CSV table of C-alpha atoms and ligand atoms in Angstrom, one decimal:
chain,number,residue,atom,x,y,z
L,208,MET,CA,-43.2,-78.9,89.9
L,209,LEU,CA,-40.4,-76.8,92.5
L,210,GLU,CA,-41.0,-74.7,95.3
L,211,PRO,CA,-42.2,-70.9,94.3
L,212,ALA,CA,-39.1,-68.2,94.6
L,213,ASN,CA,-37.8,-67.1,98.0
L,214,GLN,CA,-38.8,-63.6,98.0
L,215,SER,CA,-36.5,-62.2,100.3
L,216,ALA,CA,-33.7,-63.6,98.5
L,217,ASN,CA,-31.3,-61.1,97.1
L,218,PRO,CA,-31.5,-61.6,93.2
L,219,THR,CA,-28.7,-59.0,92.8
L,220,LEU,CA,-25.7,-60.7,94.5
L,221,GLY,CA,-22.6,-60.4,92.8
L,222,ALA,CA,-20.7,-63.0,90.3
L,223,GLY,CA,-20.0,-65.6,93.4
L,224,ARG,CA,-16.6,-64.3,94.4
L,225,ILE,CA,-17.6,-64.6,98.0
L,226,SER,CA,-19.9,-67.7,99.5
L,227,PRO,CA,-23.5,-66.4,99.9
L,228,SER,CA,-24.9,-66.2,102.8
L,229,GLU,CA,-27.6,-68.8,104.2
L,230,SER,CA,-30.1,-66.0,103.0
L,231,ASP,CA,-28.7,-65.3,99.3
L,232,ARG,CA,-28.6,-68.8,98.4
L,233,ALA,CA,-30.7,-70.1,95.9
L,234,ASN,CA,-33.7,-72.7,95.6
L,235,PHE,CA,-33.1,-73.9,92.5
L,236,VAL,CA,-29.7,-74.1,90.7
L,237,VAL,CA,-28.5,-74.8,87.1
L,238,VAL,CA,-25.3,-76.3,87.1
L,239,ALA,CA,-23.9,-76.7,83.4
L,240,ASN,CA,-20.4,-76.6,81.7
L,241,ARG,CA,-21.0,-73.4,79.9
L,242,LEU,CA,-22.5,-70.0,81.5
L,243,PRO,CA,-25.9,-69.0,79.4
L,244,VAL,CA,-24.0,-65.4,78.3
L,245,GLN,CA,-20.9,-65.7,76.2
L,246,GLN,CA,-18.3,-62.7,76.0
L,247,SER,CA,-18.3,-61.3,72.1
L,248,PHE,CA,-16.5,-57.8,70.9
L,249,SER,CA,-18.5,-55.7,68.8
L,250,GLU,CA,-16.3,-52.7,67.3
L,251,GLY,CA,-14.0,-53.6,70.1
L,252,ASN,CA,-16.3,-53.3,72.8
L,253,GLU,CA,-17.2,-56.4,75.1
L,254,GLU,CA,-20.4,-57.3,74.9
L,255,TRP,CA,-22.5,-59.7,76.9
L,256,ARG,CA,-25.0,-61.8,74.8
L,257,PRO,CA,-26.6,-65.0,75.6
L,258,SER,CA,-25.2,-68.4,74.8
L,259,PRO,CA,-26.8,-69.9,71.5
L,260,GLY,CA,-29.2,-73.1,71.9
L,261,GLY,CA,-32.6,-74.6,73.6
L,262,LEU,CA,-31.2,-74.9,77.1
L,263,VAL,CA,-30.5,-71.5,77.6
L,264,SER,CA,-34.2,-70.7,76.8
L,265,ALA,CA,-35.4,-73.5,78.3
L,266,LEU,CA,-34.0,-72.8,81.6
L,267,THR,CA,-34.4,-68.6,81.9
L,268,ALA,CA,-38.3,-69.1,82.6
L,269,VAL,CA,-37.8,-72.2,85.5
L,270,LEU,CA,-35.1,-70.2,86.7
L,271,GLN,CA,-36.8,-66.6,86.7
L,272,GLY,CA,-39.8,-68.4,88.2
L,273,HIS,CA,-37.9,-69.9,91.2
L,274,ASP,CA,-34.8,-67.7,92.4
L,275,GLY,CA,-32.8,-69.3,90.0
L,276,LEU,CA,-28.7,-69.2,89.9
L,277,TRP,CA,-26.8,-70.9,87.2
L,278,ILE,CA,-23.2,-71.7,87.3
L,279,GLY,CA,-20.8,-72.1,84.7
L,280,TRP,CA,-17.8,-71.5,82.5
L,281,LEU,CA,-17.4,-68.3,80.5
L,282,GLY,CA,-16.0,-70.3,77.8
L,283,VAL,CA,-12.8,-68.6,77.5
L,284,SER,CA,-9.5,-68.8,79.8
L,285,ASP,CA,-8.5,-65.3,79.9
L,286,HIS,CA,-11.6,-64.3,80.6
L,287,GLY,CA,-13.7,-60.6,82.0
L,288,GLU,CA,-16.1,-60.2,84.3
L,289,PRO,CA,-19.8,-61.4,83.4
L,290,PRO,CA,-22.6,-59.8,84.7
L,291,PRO,CA,-23.7,-60.6,88.0
L,292,THR,CA,-27.2,-61.2,86.6
L,293,TYR,CA,-28.7,-62.5,82.8
L,294,GLU,CA,-32.4,-61.6,82.3
L,295,GLY,CA,-33.0,-62.0,86.6
L,296,ILE,CA,-31.1,-65.3,87.0
L,297,ARG,CA,-27.8,-64.8,89.0
L,298,LEU,CA,-24.6,-65.9,87.5
L,299,LYS,CA,-21.6,-67.8,88.8
L,300,PRO,CA,-18.7,-68.2,87.2
L,301,VAL,CA,-16.4,-70.7,87.6
L,302,ALA,CA,-12.9,-70.2,86.7
L,303,ILE,CA,-10.4,-72.9,84.2
L,304,SER,CA,-7.5,-71.9,83.8
L,305,PRO,CA,-5.6,-72.6,80.3
L,306,GLU,CA,-3.8,-75.6,81.6
L,307,GLU,CA,-7.1,-76.7,82.9
L,308,TYR,CA,-8.7,-75.7,80.1
L,309,ALA,CA,-6.5,-77.9,77.5
L,310,ASP,CA,-7.0,-81.1,80.1
L,311,PHE,CA,-10.5,-81.0,81.4
L,312,TYR,CA,-12.4,-79.6,78.1
L,313,LEU,CA,-10.0,-80.4,75.4
L,314,GLY,CA,-8.9,-83.6,76.9
L,315,PHE,CA,-10.9,-85.4,79.0
L,316,SER,CA,-14.1,-84.0,78.1
L,317,ASN,CA,-14.1,-83.8,74.4
L,318,ALA,CA,-10.9,-86.4,73.8
L,319,THR,CA,-12.0,-88.7,76.1
L,320,LEU,CA,-16.0,-89.0,76.8
L,321,TRP,CA,-16.8,-87.4,73.7
L,322,PRO,CA,-15.6,-89.7,71.6
L,323,LEU,CA,-16.3,-92.5,73.4
L,324,TYR,CA,-19.9,-91.7,74.2
L,325,HIS,CA,-20.1,-91.4,70.4
L,326,ASP,CA,-19.6,-94.9,69.2
L,327,ALA,CA,-15.7,-94.4,69.2
L,328,ILE,CA,-15.8,-92.7,65.8
L,329,ARG,CA,-12.3,-91.3,66.8
L,330,ALA,CA,-9.9,-93.3,69.0
L,331,PRO,CA,-10.8,-92.3,72.9
L,332,VAL,CA,-7.5,-91.1,74.3
L,333,PHE,CA,-7.3,-92.4,78.1
L,334,HIS,CA,-4.5,-89.9,80.1
L,335,ARG,CA,-4.3,-90.2,83.8
L,336,HIS,CA,-3.3,-86.4,84.4
L,337,TRP,CA,-6.5,-85.3,82.0
L,338,TRP,CA,-8.7,-87.6,84.6
L,339,ASN,CA,-6.9,-85.7,87.4
L,340,THR,CA,-8.0,-82.5,86.3
L,341,TYR,CA,-11.5,-83.6,85.5
L,342,GLN,CA,-12.0,-84.7,89.0
L,343,GLU,CA,-10.7,-80.8,90.0
L,344,ILE,CA,-12.6,-78.8,87.8
L,345,ASN,CA,-15.6,-81.3,88.7
L,346,ARG,CA,-15.0,-80.7,92.3
L,347,ARG,CA,-15.0,-76.9,91.5
L,348,TYR,CA,-18.7,-77.1,90.6
L,349,ALA,CA,-19.8,-79.1,93.2
L,350,THR,CA,-18.4,-76.7,96.1
L,351,ALA,CA,-20.2,-73.6,93.7
L,352,ALA,CA,-23.1,-75.3,94.0
L,353,ALA,CA,-23.0,-76.8,97.4
L,354,GLU,CA,-22.1,-73.2,98.2
L,355,SER,CA,-25.1,-71.7,96.4
L,356,VAL,CA,-28.5,-73.8,97.3
L,357,ALA,CA,-30.7,-73.3,99.7
L,358,PRO,CA,-31.5,-75.8,102.4
L,359,GLY,CA,-33.7,-78.3,100.7
L,360,GLY,CA,-33.4,-76.5,97.4
L,361,THR,CA,-32.8,-78.3,94.3
L,362,VAL,CA,-29.7,-78.5,91.8
L,363,TRP,CA,-30.0,-79.9,88.4
L,364,ILE,CA,-26.3,-80.5,86.4
L,365,HIS,CA,-26.1,-80.7,83.0
L,366,ASP,CA,-24.0,-83.1,80.4
L,367,TYR,CA,-21.0,-85.0,80.1
L,368,GLN,CA,-18.2,-82.9,81.6
L,369,LEU,CA,-19.6,-82.5,84.5
L,370,GLN,CA,-20.7,-86.4,85.9
L,371,LEU,CA,-18.9,-86.8,88.8
L,372,VAL,CA,-20.5,-83.6,90.5
L,373,PRO,CA,-24.0,-85.4,91.4
L,374,ASN,CA,-22.2,-87.3,94.2
L,375,MET,CA,-19.4,-84.7,95.1
L,376,LEU,CA,-22.5,-82.4,95.8
L,377,ARG,CA,-24.4,-85.3,97.6
L,378,LEU,CA,-21.3,-85.7,99.8
L,379,LEU,CA,-21.0,-81.7,100.8
L,380,ARG,CA,-24.8,-81.5,100.9
L,381,PRO,CA,-27.1,-84.3,101.4
L,382,ASP,CA,-30.1,-82.0,102.2
L,383,VAL,CA,-31.0,-80.8,98.7
L,384,ARG,CA,-32.5,-82.7,95.8
L,385,ILE,CA,-30.2,-83.5,92.6
L,386,GLY,CA,-30.9,-84.3,89.0
L,387,PHE,CA,-28.8,-85.0,86.2
L,388,PHE,CA,-29.6,-84.8,82.4
L,389,LEU,CA,-26.9,-86.4,80.0
L,390,HIS,CA,-27.4,-84.3,76.6
L,391,ILE,CA,-25.4,-86.8,74.7
L,392,PRO,CA,-25.6,-90.3,73.8
L,393,PHE,CA,-24.6,-93.1,76.6
L,394,PRO,CA,-22.9,-95.7,74.9
L,395,PRO,CA,-23.5,-99.5,75.3
L,396,SER,CA,-21.5,-102.2,78.0
L,397,GLU,CA,-18.8,-102.5,75.1
L,398,LEU,CA,-17.5,-99.3,75.0
L,399,PHE,CA,-18.0,-97.0,78.3
L,400,THR,CA,-16.6,-100.2,79.8
L,401,GLN,CA,-13.1,-99.5,78.1
L,402,LEU,CA,-12.8,-96.0,80.4
L,403,PRO,CA,-10.2,-97.1,82.9
L,404,TRP,CA,-12.2,-94.6,85.4
L,405,ARG,CA,-15.6,-96.4,84.5
L,406,ARG,CA,-16.7,-97.3,88.4
L,407,GLU,CA,-15.5,-93.9,89.2
L,408,ILE,CA,-18.4,-92.0,86.6
L,409,LEU,CA,-21.1,-94.7,87.6
L,410,THR,CA,-20.6,-93.7,91.0
L,411,GLY,CA,-20.3,-89.7,90.3
L,412,LEU,CA,-23.6,-90.2,88.5
L,413,LEU,CA,-25.5,-92.3,90.7
L,414,GLY,CA,-25.0,-89.2,93.7
L,415,ALA,CA,-28.4,-87.8,91.8
L,416,ASP,CA,-31.8,-88.5,92.4
L,417,LEU,CA,-32.7,-88.5,89.0
L,418,ILE,CA,-30.9,-89.5,86.0
L,419,GLY,CA,-32.0,-88.3,82.7
L,420,PHE,CA,-31.2,-89.4,79.1
L,421,GLN,CA,-32.4,-88.6,75.5
L,422,VAL,CA,-33.8,-91.8,74.9
L,423,PRO,CA,-35.0,-94.7,76.6
L,424,HIS,CA,-32.5,-97.6,75.4
L,425,MET,CA,-29.7,-94.8,76.8
L,426,ALA,CA,-31.3,-94.8,80.1
L,427,SER,CA,-31.5,-99.0,79.8
L,428,ASN,CA,-27.7,-99.1,79.2
L,429,PHE,CA,-26.8,-96.6,82.5
L,430,SER,CA,-29.3,-98.8,84.6
L,431,ARG,CA,-27.6,-102.4,83.0
L,432,ILE,CA,-23.8,-101.0,83.2
L,433,ALA,CA,-24.6,-99.6,86.8
L,434,ARG,CA,-26.2,-103.4,87.8
L,435,ARG,CA,-23.1,-105.1,86.2
L,436,GLN,CA,-20.1,-102.6,87.3
L,437,LEU,CA,-21.4,-101.3,90.7
L,438,GLY,CA,-23.9,-103.8,92.0
L,439,ALA,CA,-26.6,-101.8,91.7
L,440,THR,CA,-29.9,-103.2,92.3
L,441,GLY,CA,-33.3,-102.5,90.5
L,442,THR,CA,-34.9,-101.9,87.3
L,443,ASP,CA,-34.2,-100.1,84.5
L,444,SER,CA,-36.2,-97.3,85.9
L,445,VAL,CA,-35.7,-97.2,89.8
L,446,LEU,CA,-32.2,-98.3,90.9
L,447,LEU,CA,-30.9,-99.2,94.5
L,448,PHE,CA,-27.4,-98.1,95.4
L,449,ASP,CA,-25.7,-97.1,98.3
L,450,GLY,CA,-28.8,-97.2,100.7
L,451,ARG,CA,-30.3,-94.7,97.9
L,452,THR,CA,-33.5,-94.4,95.3
L,453,ILE,CA,-32.1,-93.5,91.8
L,454,ARG,CA,-34.7,-92.9,89.2
L,455,VAL,CA,-33.8,-93.2,85.7
L,456,GLY,CA,-35.5,-91.8,82.7
L,457,ALA,CA,-35.8,-90.7,79.1
L,458,PHE,CA,-36.6,-87.1,78.6
L,459,PRO,CA,-36.4,-86.2,75.0
L,460,ILE,CA,-35.2,-82.5,74.5
L,461,THR,CA,-37.3,-80.8,72.3
L,462,VAL,CA,-37.4,-76.7,70.9
L,463,ASP,CA,-38.9,-73.9,71.6
L,464,THR,CA,-42.1,-74.6,69.4
L,465,ALA,CA,-44.1,-71.4,69.7
L,466,GLN,CA,-40.9,-69.3,69.2
L,467,ILE,CA,-40.0,-70.7,66.0
L,468,THR,CA,-43.3,-71.0,64.5
L,469,ALA,CA,-43.9,-67.4,65.1
L,470,LEU,CA,-40.4,-66.7,63.5
L,471,ALA,CA,-41.3,-69.0,60.7
L,472,LEU,CA,-44.2,-66.9,60.2
L,473,ASP,CA,-42.6,-63.3,60.4
L,474,PRO,CA,-42.9,-62.1,57.0
L,475,LYS,CA,-39.5,-60.5,57.0
L,476,ILE,CA,-37.9,-64.0,57.6
L,477,ARG,CA,-40.1,-65.3,54.8
L,478,ALA,CA,-39.2,-62.8,52.5
L,479,ARG,CA,-35.3,-63.0,53.7
L,480,ALA,CA,-35.9,-66.9,52.6
L,481,ARG,CA,-36.8,-66.1,49.1
L,482,GLU,CA,-34.6,-63.9,48.7
L,483,LEU,CA,-31.7,-66.4,49.6
L,484,ARG,CA,-33.6,-69.0,46.8
L,485,ARG,CA,-32.9,-65.7,44.6
L,486,ASP,CA,-29.6,-65.6,45.8
L,487,LEU,CA,-29.0,-69.1,45.1
L,488,GLY,CA,-29.8,-68.5,41.6
L,489,ASN,CA,-33.9,-69.4,41.9
L,490,PRO,CA,-33.5,-73.3,41.8
L,491,GLU,CA,-35.9,-75.9,41.5
L,492,VAL,CA,-34.4,-77.7,44.5
L,493,VAL,CA,-32.5,-76.2,47.6
L,494,LEU,CA,-30.5,-79.3,49.8
L,495,LEU,CA,-29.6,-77.8,53.1
L,496,GLY,CA,-26.9,-79.1,56.0
L,497,VAL,CA,-26.5,-77.1,59.2
L,498,ASP,CA,-24.0,-79.0,61.5
L,499,ARG,CA,-21.8,-78.0,64.1
L,500,LEU,CA,-18.3,-78.8,62.3
L,501,ASP,CA,-18.0,-81.7,64.3
L,502,TYR,CA,-16.9,-85.1,63.1
L,503,THR,CA,-19.6,-86.8,64.8
L,504,LYS,CA,-22.0,-85.0,62.3
L,505,GLY,CA,-21.3,-87.2,59.2
L,506,ILE,CA,-20.6,-84.1,56.9
L,507,GLN,CA,-18.4,-85.3,54.8
L,508,GLN,CA,-19.9,-88.7,54.0
L,509,ARG,CA,-23.0,-86.9,53.0
L,510,ILE,CA,-21.4,-84.3,50.6
L,511,ARG,CA,-19.6,-87.4,49.1
L,512,ALA,CA,-23.2,-88.8,48.4
L,513,ILE,CA,-24.2,-85.7,46.7
L,514,ASN,CA,-21.4,-85.4,44.9
L,515,GLU,CA,-21.6,-88.8,43.6
L,516,LEU,CA,-25.4,-87.7,42.4
L,517,TYR,CA,-24.1,-85.0,40.5
L,518,ALA,CA,-21.4,-87.3,39.0
L,519,ASP,CA,-24.0,-89.4,37.9
L,520,GLY,CA,-26.4,-86.8,36.3
L,521,THR,CA,-29.6,-87.4,39.2
L,522,LEU,CA,-28.4,-84.3,40.1
L,523,ASN,CA,-28.0,-80.7,37.7
L,524,GLY,CA,-26.1,-77.9,38.6
L,525,ASP,CA,-28.9,-75.8,37.2
L,526,THR,CA,-31.6,-77.0,38.8
L,527,HIS,CA,-30.0,-78.3,42.3
L,528,VAL,CA,-28.1,-76.3,44.8
L,529,MET,CA,-26.3,-77.4,48.1
L,530,VAL,CA,-26.3,-74.9,50.9
L,531,GLN,CA,-23.8,-76.5,53.7
L,532,VAL,CA,-23.2,-74.6,57.2
L,533,ALA,CA,-20.6,-75.7,59.6
L,534,VAL,CA,-20.8,-73.7,63.0
L,535,PRO,CA,-17.2,-73.3,64.4
L,536,SER,CA,-16.3,-75.7,66.7
L,537,ARG,CA,-13.4,-76.9,69.2
L,538,GLU,CA,-11.3,-75.5,66.8
L,539,SER,CA,-8.1,-76.1,69.0
L,540,ASP,CA,-8.1,-79.7,68.6
L,541,ALA,CA,-6.8,-81.2,66.2
L,542,HIS,CA,-9.5,-83.9,65.3
L,543,TYR,CA,-11.5,-80.5,64.6
L,544,ASP,CA,-8.9,-78.6,62.4
L,545,LEU,CA,-8.3,-82.0,60.4
L,546,GLU,CA,-12.3,-82.6,60.1
L,547,ARG,CA,-12.4,-78.7,58.6
L,548,HIS,CA,-9.5,-79.7,56.5
L,549,ASN,CA,-11.0,-82.5,54.9
L,550,LEU,CA,-14.7,-81.2,54.8
L,551,GLU,CA,-13.4,-78.0,52.8
L,552,GLN,CA,-11.4,-80.7,50.5
L,553,VAL,CA,-14.2,-82.4,49.6
L,554,VAL,CA,-16.6,-79.3,49.0
L,555,SER,CA,-13.7,-77.6,46.7
L,556,GLU,CA,-13.8,-81.1,44.8
L,557,MET,CA,-17.4,-81.2,44.1
L,558,ASN,CA,-17.7,-77.1,42.6
L,559,GLY,CA,-14.4,-77.9,40.7
L,560,ASP,CA,-15.8,-81.0,39.3
L,561,HIS,CA,-19.6,-80.0,39.1
L,562,GLY,CA,-19.7,-76.2,39.5
L,563,LEU,CA,-19.6,-73.2,36.5
L,564,VAL,CA,-18.2,-69.6,36.9
L,565,GLY,CA,-20.8,-67.9,39.3
L,566,SER,CA,-23.1,-71.1,40.0
L,567,PRO,CA,-21.2,-72.8,42.2
L,568,VAL,CA,-23.4,-76.5,43.4
L,569,ILE,CA,-22.2,-75.8,47.1
L,570,HIS,CA,-22.7,-72.6,49.2
L,571,TYR,CA,-20.4,-73.6,51.9
L,572,LEU,CA,-20.1,-71.5,55.0
L,573,HIS,CA,-18.0,-72.1,58.1
L,574,GLN,CA,-19.5,-69.6,60.2
L,575,ASN,CA,-22.0,-69.4,63.2
L,576,LEU,CA,-25.2,-67.4,61.7
L,577,PRO,CA,-27.7,-65.6,63.7
L,578,PHE,CA,-31.0,-68.0,64.3
L,579,ASP,CA,-33.1,-66.0,62.1
L,580,GLU,CA,-30.9,-66.4,59.2
L,581,LEU,CA,-30.8,-70.2,60.1
L,582,LEU,CA,-34.5,-70.2,60.1
L,583,ALA,CA,-34.5,-68.2,56.9
L,584,LEU,CA,-32.3,-71.3,55.4
L,585,TYR,CA,-34.8,-73.8,56.7
L,586,LEU,CA,-37.8,-72.4,55.2
L,587,ALA,CA,-35.6,-71.6,51.6
L,588,ALA,CA,-34.5,-75.5,52.1
L,589,ASP,CA,-36.6,-78.5,49.9
L,590,VAL,CA,-34.6,-81.1,51.4
L,591,MET,CA,-32.8,-81.0,54.7
L,592,LEU,CA,-30.2,-83.5,55.0
L,593,VAL,CA,-29.4,-84.5,59.1
L,594,THR,CA,-26.9,-87.3,59.0
L,595,PRO,CA,-24.9,-87.8,62.1
L,596,PHE,CA,-23.2,-91.2,62.8
L,597,ARG,CA,-24.0,-90.8,66.2
L,598,ASP,CA,-26.2,-88.1,68.2
L,599,GLY,CA,-28.1,-87.8,71.3
L,600,MET,CA,-31.2,-86.1,69.8
L,601,ASN,CA,-30.5,-83.6,66.9
L,602,LEU,CA,-32.2,-80.2,67.1
L,603,VAL,CA,-31.6,-79.2,64.0
L,604,ALA,CA,-34.1,-81.8,62.9
L,605,LYS,CA,-36.4,-80.5,65.2
L,606,GLU,CA,-36.0,-77.1,64.4
L,607,TYR,CA,-36.8,-77.6,60.4
L,608,VAL,CA,-39.9,-79.9,61.1
L,609,THR,CA,-41.1,-77.2,63.6
L,610,CYS,CA,-40.6,-74.1,60.4
L,611,ARG,CA,-42.6,-75.8,58.3
L,612,THR,CA,-45.9,-74.5,59.0
L,613,ASP,CA,-46.9,-75.0,55.6
L,614,LEU,CA,-45.8,-78.5,55.4
L,615,THR,CA,-44.1,-78.8,52.9
L,616,GLY,CA,-40.2,-79.9,52.4
L,617,LYS,CA,-38.7,-83.0,53.2
L,618,LEU,CA,-36.2,-84.4,55.8
L,619,VAL,CA,-33.4,-87.1,55.2
L,620,LEU,CA,-32.5,-88.5,58.9
L,621,SER,CA,-29.8,-90.4,60.4
L,622,GLU,CA,-31.0,-93.6,62.1
L,623,PHE,CA,-28.5,-92.9,64.8
L,624,ALA,CA,-29.8,-89.6,65.7
L,625,GLY,CA,-32.1,-89.5,69.1
L,626,ALA,CA,-35.0,-87.4,67.0
L,627,ALA,CA,-35.0,-90.6,64.6
L,628,SER,CA,-37.2,-92.3,67.5
L,629,GLU,CA,-39.8,-89.6,67.2
L,630,LEU,CA,-39.5,-88.4,63.5
L,631,ARG,CA,-40.8,-91.3,61.9
L,632,GLY,CA,-41.9,-89.2,58.8
L,633,ALA,CA,-38.2,-88.5,57.6
L,634,PHE,CA,-36.4,-90.4,54.5
L,635,MET,CA,-34.0,-92.6,57.0
L,636,VAL,CA,-30.4,-93.5,56.3
L,637,ASN,CA,-27.6,-95.5,57.7
L,638,PRO,CA,-25.2,-92.5,57.3
L,639,HIS,CA,-21.9,-95.0,57.2
L,640,ASP,CA,-23.5,-96.2,53.6
L,641,LEU,CA,-23.3,-93.7,50.7
L,642,ASP,CA,-25.5,-95.5,48.7
L,643,GLY,CA,-28.3,-95.8,51.1
L,644,ILE,CA,-27.7,-91.9,51.4
L,645,LYS,CA,-28.2,-91.6,47.7
L,646,GLU,CA,-31.3,-93.8,47.8
L,647,ALA,CA,-32.9,-92.0,50.1
L,648,VAL,CA,-32.1,-88.2,48.9
L,649,CYS,CA,-33.5,-89.4,45.7
L,650,LEU,CA,-36.9,-91.1,47.5
L,651,ALA,CA,-37.2,-87.2,48.8
L,652,LEU,CA,-36.8,-85.7,45.3
L,653,LYS,CA,-39.2,-88.0,43.7
L,654,ALA,CA,-42.1,-87.8,46.8
L,655,GLY,CA,-44.6,-86.1,45.7
L,656,PRO,CA,-46.5,-83.0,47.2
L,657,LYS,CA,-49.0,-85.6,48.8
L,658,GLU,CA,-46.4,-87.9,50.1
L,659,ALA,CA,-44.0,-84.7,51.4
L,660,LYS,CA,-47.4,-83.3,53.0
L,661,ALA,CA,-48.2,-86.8,54.8
L,662,ARG,CA,-44.8,-87.3,56.2
L,663,MET,CA,-44.3,-83.7,57.1
L,664,SER,CA,-48.2,-83.8,59.3
L,665,ARG,CA,-46.3,-87.2,60.8
L,666,MET,CA,-43.3,-85.1,62.0
L,667,ARG,CA,-44.9,-82.2,62.7
L,668,ARG,CA,-47.8,-83.7,65.2
L,669,LYS,CA,-45.0,-85.1,67.1
L,670,THR,CA,-43.2,-82.2,67.3
L,671,MET,CA,-45.5,-79.6,68.4
L,672,ARG,CA,-47.4,-81.8,71.2
L,673,ARG,CA,-44.2,-80.9,73.5
L,674,ASN,CA,-42.0,-77.7,73.8
L,675,VAL,CA,-38.7,-77.2,75.6
L,676,PHE,CA,-40.3,-75.6,78.5
L,677,ASP,CA,-42.7,-79.0,79.1
L,678,TRP,CA,-39.2,-81.1,79.1
L,679,ALA,CA,-37.9,-78.9,82.1
L,680,GLN,CA,-40.7,-79.0,83.6
L,681,SER,CA,-41.3,-82.8,83.3
L,682,PHE,CA,-37.9,-83.4,84.5
L,683,LEU,CA,-38.3,-81.0,87.3
L,684,ALA,CA,-41.5,-82.6,88.3
L,685,ALA,CA,-40.1,-85.9,87.7
L,686,LEU,CA,-37.1,-85.2,90.2
L,687,GLN,CA,-39.5,-83.6,92.9
L,688,GLN,CA,-41.3,-86.8,93.1
L,689,SER,CA,-37.9,-88.4,94.2
L,690,ASN,CA,-37.3,-88.2,98.0
L,691,PRO,CA,-34.1,-88.2,98.9
L,692,ALA,CA,-34.5,-89.9,102.5
L,693,ALA,CA,-37.1,-92.5,102.0
L,694,PRO,CA,-36.2,-95.3,99.6
L,695,VAL,CA,-39.0,-97.0,97.5
L,696,ASP,CA,-39.5,-100.3,96.3
L,697,ALA,CA,-37.7,-101.2,93.4
L,698,THR,CA,-40.5,-103.1,92.0
L,699,ASP,CA,-42.4,-99.5,91.9
L,700,ASP,CA,-41.6,-98.4,88.2
L,701,PRO,CA,-42.7,-94.8,88.4
L,702,ALA,CA,-39.9,-93.0,86.4
L,703,PRO,CA,-41.4,-91.4,83.1
L,704,SER,CA,-40.3,-92.6,80.3
L,705,GLN,CA,-41.3,-90.6,77.6
W,1040,G6P,C1,-23.1,-80.3,72.3
W,1040,G6P,C2,-23.1,-80.7,74.2
W,1040,G6P,C3,-23.0,-79.5,75.0
W,1040,G6P,C4,-21.9,-78.1,74.3
W,1040,G6P,C5,-22.3,-78.3,72.8
W,1040,G6P,C6,-21.2,-77.0,72.0
W,1040,G6P,O1,-24.2,-80.4,72.6
W,1040,G6P,O2,-24.2,-81.7,74.8
W,1040,G6P,O3,-22.5,-79.7,75.8
W,1040,G6P,O4,-21.9,-77.0,75.3
W,1040,G6P,O5,-22.3,-79.3,72.3
W,1040,G6P,O6,-19.4,-77.4,72.5
W,1040,G6P,P1,-19.0,-76.7,73.1
W,1040,G6P,O7,-17.7,-77.7,73.4
W,1040,G6P,O8,-18.7,-75.4,72.6
W,1040,G6P,O9,-19.3,-76.3,74.3
């Protein structure tokens, strides 16, 4: 693990407008596209709330214990001033102008890399001016990290928006340990090599001492491509490049199982789940989907499949009700706007065809619900549908399984989600295959309590073994084993592949 915090460091350092002096530098720095706090407005007043998601809770404890600092973007281009610290963690904001937001965030990150890394479900767009801004913004994050990290410290860089940062940082600060974790899929060679800047991205990533992926085959994809494209040598888990050793491994992310279990047993949340079922008309079966509104999530296809089951009489409006939560996301992108439009069309067709006055067959919420409310929905749902076309992991599936402490509930899961390799007790589907989704839903509906319990127990055995803190610790422990100064033998194969 990391060395304990340097107690002499100043924990109240401001928001990074000036370069910290040597003694203010942090032993452990997280670099992610977003800061762990986001701005919201309540009755016209500005408030800073923790950003949602597992990453914030996973890293908060580690950062608190190790004199940590978090570098990221505020999430708005004409922002206010964030607090200097969050839960004792120093925050260092990176400014992104509206023009840069268009080219870096909407452009290269979410219209080039996001679709390319998700099986090119939408055609990736390649623009040289987007690439130029991606390099500039990555340099800005790398410079901020170089200014903030203590000599010999550790920097953990996250996700596809920042793939050039590892090598940029290494050139500025060869003394620090650098880890990189990709939260989304890493694509196969046929797709990755379409990228006009493939060598630059690979070189950027190889600046890290440890590169982590969600599942082993993504780690192997990367290592194979690095060997073929850049002449790196070594195995899938230890690469030699440019006189350095880089470890590559799979570190499947998970959820805060203890927190979710405690909330799932909270009488208030259980009462809310019963209330939700009552509000839905006390149907026999509640089907649920919860996704960020993204074209990779397969929401429309899933709803079309359910619609056909209503049409052929397998499902019945009196006994079966669906809830679909679609969390607003990347709304200024035309693809996301179109996705919302088409999704809402499918939802209204389904209600138009099969609903009754006062009893819709699908309840659709385009909202960012509080976590407690989501948990109540998980508890209220008999069948959870998670059917992305491609997903790095998918934490919704793990949250649902973690909630089902009484071993009830059935999960229909895409075989193309990273979570599929762990949640073998799910009803697996090819999300492109409407008939396949229908069959899996029918199997889930027909499965009796004994089968459902066996499947849920199998999934929970796996999920409850590790929590998100173990995930962070296992990555950081592997990173600490790496020694940037001393290349190891490439036949040595110590990188974890969990
Ligand atoms: C995925 C990515 C994250 C990203 C999140 C929300 O989970 O892996 O890096 O933060 O989506 O997307 P947004 O564009 O709103 O940050």
